[in-house]
């Protein structure tokens, strides 16, 4: 384990042992205390270092499949409480797919919203909004919609903390 500090592991262990009432000389204690957190590190009752587990990071993987003869043009979107891992491209060609991934910035919740306009040589086809929420172990597609004449079919693949959906546009 790499400790990025001027304090050596031995001094840290003795200091922690003294703080929790363990004799540095004998290592004896009446009742073993719980681990003491030190930032993302912790010290166990026997004086060894451990790492605090990070909270589960929520992610969303969305596969958008364009089953139409029109091109889907990305017109906007955002990832509330998160960041793009694999962001949307500017277009999704007819009869192809694109995978968009987002991850939470600091915890167990994230969302993704994608807006597309469908257009072809014969004119405008319509609009699609794809919305996936993955907050506190509840995933849903509330807010997803399509213009009349365009079908949007969400398929649930997997839930929290790594939500996975496939959206078919036809």
PDB file of C-alpha atoms in Angstrom:
ATOM      1  CA  UNK A   1       0.000   0.000   0.000  1.00  0.00           C
ATOM      2  CA  UNK A   2       1.380   3.401  -0.940  1.00  0.00           C
ATOM      3  CA  UNK A   3       0.906   6.031   1.782  1.00  0.00           C
ATOM      4  CA  UNK A   4       1.331   9.492   0.329  1.00  0.00           C
ATOM      5  CA  UNK A   5       2.277  11.254   3.505  1.00  0.00           C
ATOM      6  CA  UNK A   6       5.323  12.150   5.524  1.00  0.00           C
ATOM      7  CA  UNK A   7       3.919  10.035   8.362  1.00  0.00           C
ATOM      8  CA  UNK A   8       5.142   6.474   8.229  1.00  0.00           C
ATOM      9  CA  UNK A   9       2.794   3.540   8.626  1.00  0.00           C
ATOM     10  CA  UNK A  10       4.466   2.608  11.915  1.00  0.00           C
ATOM     11  CA  UNK A  11       3.886   6.026  13.479  1.00  0.00           C
ATOM     12  CA  UNK A  12       0.316   6.039  12.178  1.00  0.00           C
ATOM     13  CA  UNK A  13      -0.318   2.617  13.707  1.00  0.00           C
ATOM     14  CA  UNK A  14       1.140   3.581  17.115  1.00  0.00           C
ATOM     15  CA  UNK A  15      -0.773   6.870  17.129  1.00  0.00           C
ATOM     16  CA  UNK A  16      -4.031   5.107  16.274  1.00  0.00           C
ATOM     17  CA  UNK A  17      -3.394   2.401  18.850  1.00  0.00           C
ATOM     18  CA  UNK A  18      -2.841   5.024  21.533  1.00  0.00           C
ATOM     19  CA  UNK A  19      -5.997   6.858  20.482  1.00  0.00           C
ATOM     20  CA  UNK A  20      -8.154   3.764  20.866  1.00  0.00           C
ATOM     21  CA  UNK A  21      -6.643   2.604  24.144  1.00  0.00           C
ATOM     22  CA  UNK A  22      -4.409  -0.212  22.940  1.00  0.00           C
ATOM     23  CA  UNK A  23      -1.048  -0.581  24.566  1.00  0.00           C
ATOM     24  CA  UNK A  24       1.666  -0.067  21.958  1.00  0.00           C
ATOM     25  CA  UNK A  25       4.002  -2.280  23.977  1.00  0.00           C
ATOM     26  CA  UNK A  26       1.702  -5.267  24.522  1.00  0.00           C
ATOM     27  CA  UNK A  27      -1.089  -4.768  22.001  1.00  0.00           C
ATOM     28  CA  UNK A  28      -3.595  -5.672  24.751  1.00  0.00           C
ATOM     29  CA  UNK A  29      -7.065  -4.193  25.034  1.00  0.00           C
ATOM     30  CA  UNK A  30     -10.137  -5.232  26.988  1.00  0.00           C
ATOM     31  CA  UNK A  31     -12.613  -4.932  24.088  1.00  0.00           C
ATOM     32  CA  UNK A  32     -11.460  -4.567  20.501  1.00  0.00           C
ATOM     33  CA  UNK A  33     -12.782  -1.236  19.204  1.00  0.00           C
ATOM     34  CA  UNK A  34     -14.117  -0.761  15.692  1.00  0.00           C
ATOM     35  CA  UNK A  35     -11.947   0.535  12.867  1.00  0.00           C
ATOM     36  CA  UNK A  36     -11.142   4.241  13.016  1.00  0.00           C
ATOM     37  CA  UNK A  37     -11.678   6.043   9.711  1.00  0.00           C
ATOM     38  CA  UNK A  38      -8.843   8.306   8.526  1.00  0.00           C
ATOM     39  CA  UNK A  39     -10.135   9.805   5.270  1.00  0.00           C
ATOM     40  CA  UNK A  40     -10.469   6.923   2.829  1.00  0.00           C
ATOM     41  CA  UNK A  41      -8.108   4.859   4.989  1.00  0.00           C
ATOM     42  CA  UNK A  42      -9.065   3.163   8.217  1.00  0.00           C
ATOM     43  CA  UNK A  43      -7.205   1.438  11.020  1.00  0.00           C
ATOM     44  CA  UNK A  44      -8.488  -1.901  12.285  1.00  0.00           C
ATOM     45  CA  UNK A  45      -8.420  -2.910  15.968  1.00  0.00           C
ATOM     46  CA  UNK A  46      -5.190  -4.846  15.411  1.00  0.00           C
ATOM     47  CA  UNK A  47      -3.543  -1.670  14.059  1.00  0.00           C
ATOM     48  CA  UNK A  48      -3.387  -2.620  10.382  1.00  0.00           C
ATOM     49  CA  UNK A  49      -4.437  -0.236   7.643  1.00  0.00           C
ATOM     50  CA  UNK A  50      -7.530  -0.804   5.525  1.00  0.00           C
ATOM     51  CA  UNK A  51      -9.352   1.121   2.793  1.00  0.00           C
ATOM     52  CA  UNK A  52     -12.897   2.376   3.281  1.00  0.00           C
ATOM     53  CA  UNK A  53     -15.146   1.118   0.485  1.00  0.00           C
ATOM     54  CA  UNK A  54     -16.450   3.870  -1.771  1.00  0.00           C
ATOM     55  CA  UNK A  55     -20.204   4.155  -2.206  1.00  0.00           C
ATOM     56  CA  UNK A  56     -21.510   2.293  -5.232  1.00  0.00           C
ATOM     57  CA  UNK A  57     -21.185   4.493  -8.288  1.00  0.00           C
ATOM     58  CA  UNK A  58     -24.332   4.547 -10.350  1.00  0.00           C
ATOM     59  CA  UNK A  59     -23.983   4.166 -14.111  1.00  0.00           C
ATOM     60  CA  UNK A  60     -26.314   4.078 -17.081  1.00  0.00           C
ATOM     61  CA  UNK A  61     -25.606   2.334 -20.373  1.00  0.00           C
ATOM     62  CA  UNK A  62     -28.102   3.171 -23.088  1.00  0.00           C
ATOM     63  CA  UNK A  63     -28.055   1.571 -26.521  1.00  0.00           C
ATOM     64  CA  UNK A  64     -30.023   3.559 -29.090  1.00  0.00           C
ATOM     65  CA  UNK A  65     -30.967   1.549 -32.184  1.00  0.00           C
ATOM     66  CA  UNK A  66     -32.225   3.456 -35.203  1.00  0.00           C
ATOM     67  CA  UNK A  67     -34.520   1.063 -37.085  1.00  0.00           C
ATOM     68  CA  UNK A  68     -35.747   3.775 -39.439  1.00  0.00           C
ATOM     69  CA  UNK A  69     -34.673   4.919 -42.903  1.00  0.00           C
ATOM     70  CA  UNK A  70     -33.997   8.414 -41.486  1.00  0.00           C
ATOM     71  CA  UNK A  71     -30.869   9.758 -39.815  1.00  0.00           C
ATOM     72  CA  UNK A  72     -31.148  10.605 -36.123  1.00  0.00           C
ATOM     73  CA  UNK A  73     -29.502  13.961 -35.333  1.00  0.00           C
ATOM     74  CA  UNK A  74     -28.481  14.608 -31.717  1.00  0.00           C
ATOM     75  CA  UNK A  75     -29.992  17.976 -30.758  1.00  0.00           C
ATOM     76  CA  UNK A  76     -29.068  18.079 -27.074  1.00  0.00           C
ATOM     77  CA  UNK A  77     -28.839  16.217 -23.846  1.00  0.00           C
ATOM     78  CA  UNK A  78     -27.296  16.131 -20.436  1.00  0.00           C
ATOM     79  CA  UNK A  79     -26.330  13.793 -17.606  1.00  0.00           C
ATOM     80  CA  UNK A  80     -27.742  15.174 -14.327  1.00  0.00           C
ATOM     81  CA  UNK A  81     -25.485  14.320 -11.370  1.00  0.00           C
ATOM     82  CA  UNK A  82     -23.016  12.625 -13.702  1.00  0.00           C
ATOM     83  CA  UNK A  83     -20.632  12.830 -16.613  1.00  0.00           C
ATOM     84  CA  UNK A  84     -20.341  11.289 -20.060  1.00  0.00           C
ATOM     85  CA  UNK A  85     -18.159   8.195 -20.236  1.00  0.00           C
ATOM     86  CA  UNK A  86     -19.117   7.536 -23.873  1.00  0.00           C
ATOM     87  CA  UNK A  87     -21.090  10.557 -25.032  1.00  0.00           C
ATOM     88  CA  UNK A  88     -23.579  10.674 -27.877  1.00  0.00           C
ATOM     89  CA  UNK A  89     -22.334  11.202 -31.424  1.00  0.00           C
ATOM     90  CA  UNK A  90     -23.861  13.874 -33.649  1.00  0.00           C
ATOM     91  CA  UNK A  91     -25.756  11.364 -35.779  1.00  0.00           C
ATOM     92  CA  UNK A  92     -27.032   7.801 -35.748  1.00  0.00           C
ATOM     93  CA  UNK A  93     -27.291   6.463 -39.283  1.00  0.00           C
ATOM     94  CA  UNK A  94     -30.318   4.457 -40.406  1.00  0.00           C
ATOM     95  CA  UNK A  95     -30.313   0.841 -39.207  1.00  0.00           C
ATOM     96  CA  UNK A  96     -27.349   1.296 -36.837  1.00  0.00           C
ATOM     97  CA  UNK A  97     -26.870   1.572 -33.066  1.00  0.00           C
ATOM     98  CA  UNK A  98     -24.965   3.772 -30.679  1.00  0.00           C
ATOM     99  CA  UNK A  99     -24.007   3.137 -27.046  1.00  0.00           C
ATOM    100  CA  UNK A 100     -24.061   6.053 -24.608  1.00  0.00           C
ATOM    101  CA  UNK A 101     -22.626   5.666 -21.087  1.00  0.00           C
ATOM    102  CA  UNK A 102     -22.794   7.981 -18.086  1.00  0.00           C
ATOM    103  CA  UNK A 103     -21.457   7.615 -14.543  1.00  0.00           C
ATOM    104  CA  UNK A 104     -22.412   9.447 -11.373  1.00  0.00           C
ATOM    105  CA  UNK A 105     -20.135  12.187 -10.124  1.00  0.00           C
ATOM    106  CA  UNK A 106     -20.374  11.415  -6.441  1.00  0.00           C
ATOM    107  CA  UNK A 107     -22.721   8.699  -5.430  1.00  0.00           C
ATOM    108  CA  UNK A 108     -25.550   6.362  -6.138  1.00  0.00           C
ATOM    109  CA  UNK A 109     -27.636   8.461  -8.547  1.00  0.00           C
ATOM    110  CA  UNK A 110     -27.432   9.644 -12.132  1.00  0.00           C
ATOM    111  CA  UNK A 111     -29.680  10.393 -15.086  1.00  0.00           C
ATOM    112  CA  UNK A 112     -29.323  10.730 -18.851  1.00  0.00           C
ATOM    113  CA  UNK A 113     -31.428  12.714 -21.297  1.00  0.00           C
ATOM    114  CA  UNK A 114     -30.932  12.538 -25.069  1.00  0.00           C
ATOM    115  CA  UNK A 115     -32.880  14.482 -27.700  1.00  0.00           C
ATOM    116  CA  UNK A 116     -32.844  13.507 -31.376  1.00  0.00           C
ATOM    117  CA  UNK A 117     -34.440  14.857 -34.526  1.00  0.00           C
ATOM    118  CA  UNK A 118     -35.121  12.359 -37.323  1.00  0.00           C
ATOM    119  CA  UNK A 119     -34.740  13.623 -40.852  1.00  0.00           C
ATOM    120  CA  UNK A 120     -34.436  12.037 -44.301  1.00  0.00           C
ATOM    121  CA  UNK A 121     -34.231  13.179 -47.923  1.00  0.00           C
ATOM    122  CA  UNK A 122     -38.040  13.335 -48.060  1.00  0.00           C
ATOM    123  CA  UNK A 123     -38.306  15.669 -45.046  1.00  0.00           C
ATOM    124  CA  UNK A 124     -38.668  15.770 -41.292  1.00  0.00           C
ATOM    125  CA  UNK A 125     -39.742  12.529 -39.643  1.00  0.00           C
ATOM    126  CA  UNK A 126     -40.083  13.580 -35.993  1.00  0.00           C
ATOM    127  CA  UNK A 127     -38.362  13.871 -32.646  1.00  0.00           C
ATOM    128  CA  UNK A 128     -37.359  11.463 -29.896  1.00  0.00           C
ATOM    129  CA  UNK A 129     -36.484  12.117 -26.256  1.00  0.00           C
ATOM    130  CA  UNK A 130     -34.750   9.333 -24.350  1.00  0.00           C
ATOM    131  CA  UNK A 131     -34.691   9.629 -20.573  1.00  0.00           C
ATOM    132  CA  UNK A 132     -33.302   7.153 -18.038  1.00  0.00           C
ATOM    133  CA  UNK A 133     -33.097   7.768 -14.309  1.00  0.00           C
ATOM    134  CA  UNK A 134     -31.019   5.628 -11.965  1.00  0.00           C
ATOM    135  CA  UNK A 135     -31.466   7.092  -8.498  1.00  0.00           C
ATOM    136  CA  UNK A 136     -31.400   5.251  -5.188  1.00  0.00           C
ATOM    137  CA  UNK A 137     -31.833   1.789  -6.713  1.00  0.00           C
ATOM    138  CA  UNK A 138     -34.824   2.837  -8.829  1.00  0.00           C
ATOM    139  CA  UNK A 139     -34.439   2.941 -12.567  1.00  0.00           C
ATOM    140  CA  UNK A 140     -37.071   4.187 -14.981  1.00  0.00           C
ATOM    141  CA  UNK A 141     -37.598   5.768 -18.374  1.00  0.00           C
ATOM    142  CA  UNK A 142     -40.015   8.469 -17.215  1.00  0.00           C
ATOM    143  CA  UNK A 143     -39.819  11.368 -19.644  1.00  0.00           C
ATOM    144  CA  UNK A 144     -39.068   9.289 -22.738  1.00  0.00           C
ATOM    145  CA  UNK A 145     -41.276  10.233 -25.685  1.00  0.00           C
ATOM    146  CA  UNK A 146     -41.559  10.265 -29.471  1.00  0.00           C
ATOM    147  CA  UNK A 147     -43.447  12.370 -32.029  1.00  0.00           C
ATOM    148  CA  UNK A 148     -46.570  10.900 -33.619  1.00  0.00           C
ATOM    149  CA  UNK A 149     -45.534   8.501 -36.347  1.00  0.00           C
ATOM    150  CA  UNK A 150     -42.270   7.575 -34.605  1.00  0.00           C
ATOM    151  CA  UNK A 151     -42.197   4.591 -32.275  1.00  0.00           C
ATOM    152  CA  UNK A 152     -39.888   4.481 -29.235  1.00  0.00           C
ATOM    153  CA  UNK A 153     -39.599   1.087 -27.555  1.00  0.00           C
ATOM    154  CA  UNK A 154     -37.490   0.867 -24.364  1.00  0.00           C
ATOM    155  CA  UNK A 155     -36.173  -2.530 -23.251  1.00  0.00           C
ATOM    156  CA  UNK A 156     -35.029  -2.949 -19.652  1.00  0.00           C
ATOM    157  CA  UNK A 157     -31.858  -5.054 -19.412  1.00  0.00           C
ATOM    158  CA  UNK A 158     -30.447  -4.509 -15.919  1.00  0.00           C
ATOM    159  CA  UNK A 159     -31.159  -2.356 -12.863  1.00  0.00           C
ATOM    160  CA  UNK A 160     -29.242  -0.334 -10.307  1.00  0.00           C
ATOM    161  CA  UNK A 161     -26.437   0.464  -9.692  1.00  0.00           C
ATOM    162  CA  UNK A 162     -25.537  -0.249 -13.345  1.00  0.00           C
ATOM    163  CA  UNK A 163     -28.737   0.481 -15.268  1.00  0.00           C
ATOM    164  CA  UNK A 164     -28.831  -0.839 -18.834  1.00  0.00           C
ATOM    165  CA  UNK A 165     -31.459  -0.082 -21.453  1.00  0.00           C
ATOM    166  CA  UNK A 166     -31.934  -0.588 -25.171  1.00  0.00           C
ATOM    167  CA  UNK A 167     -34.129   1.906 -27.000  1.00  0.00           C
ATOM    168  CA  UNK A 168     -35.410   0.921 -30.434  1.00  0.00           C
ATOM    169  CA  UNK A 169     -36.604   3.768 -32.650  1.00  0.00           C
ATOM    170  CA  UNK A 170     -38.823   2.749 -35.575  1.00  0.00           C
TER     171      UNK A 170
END
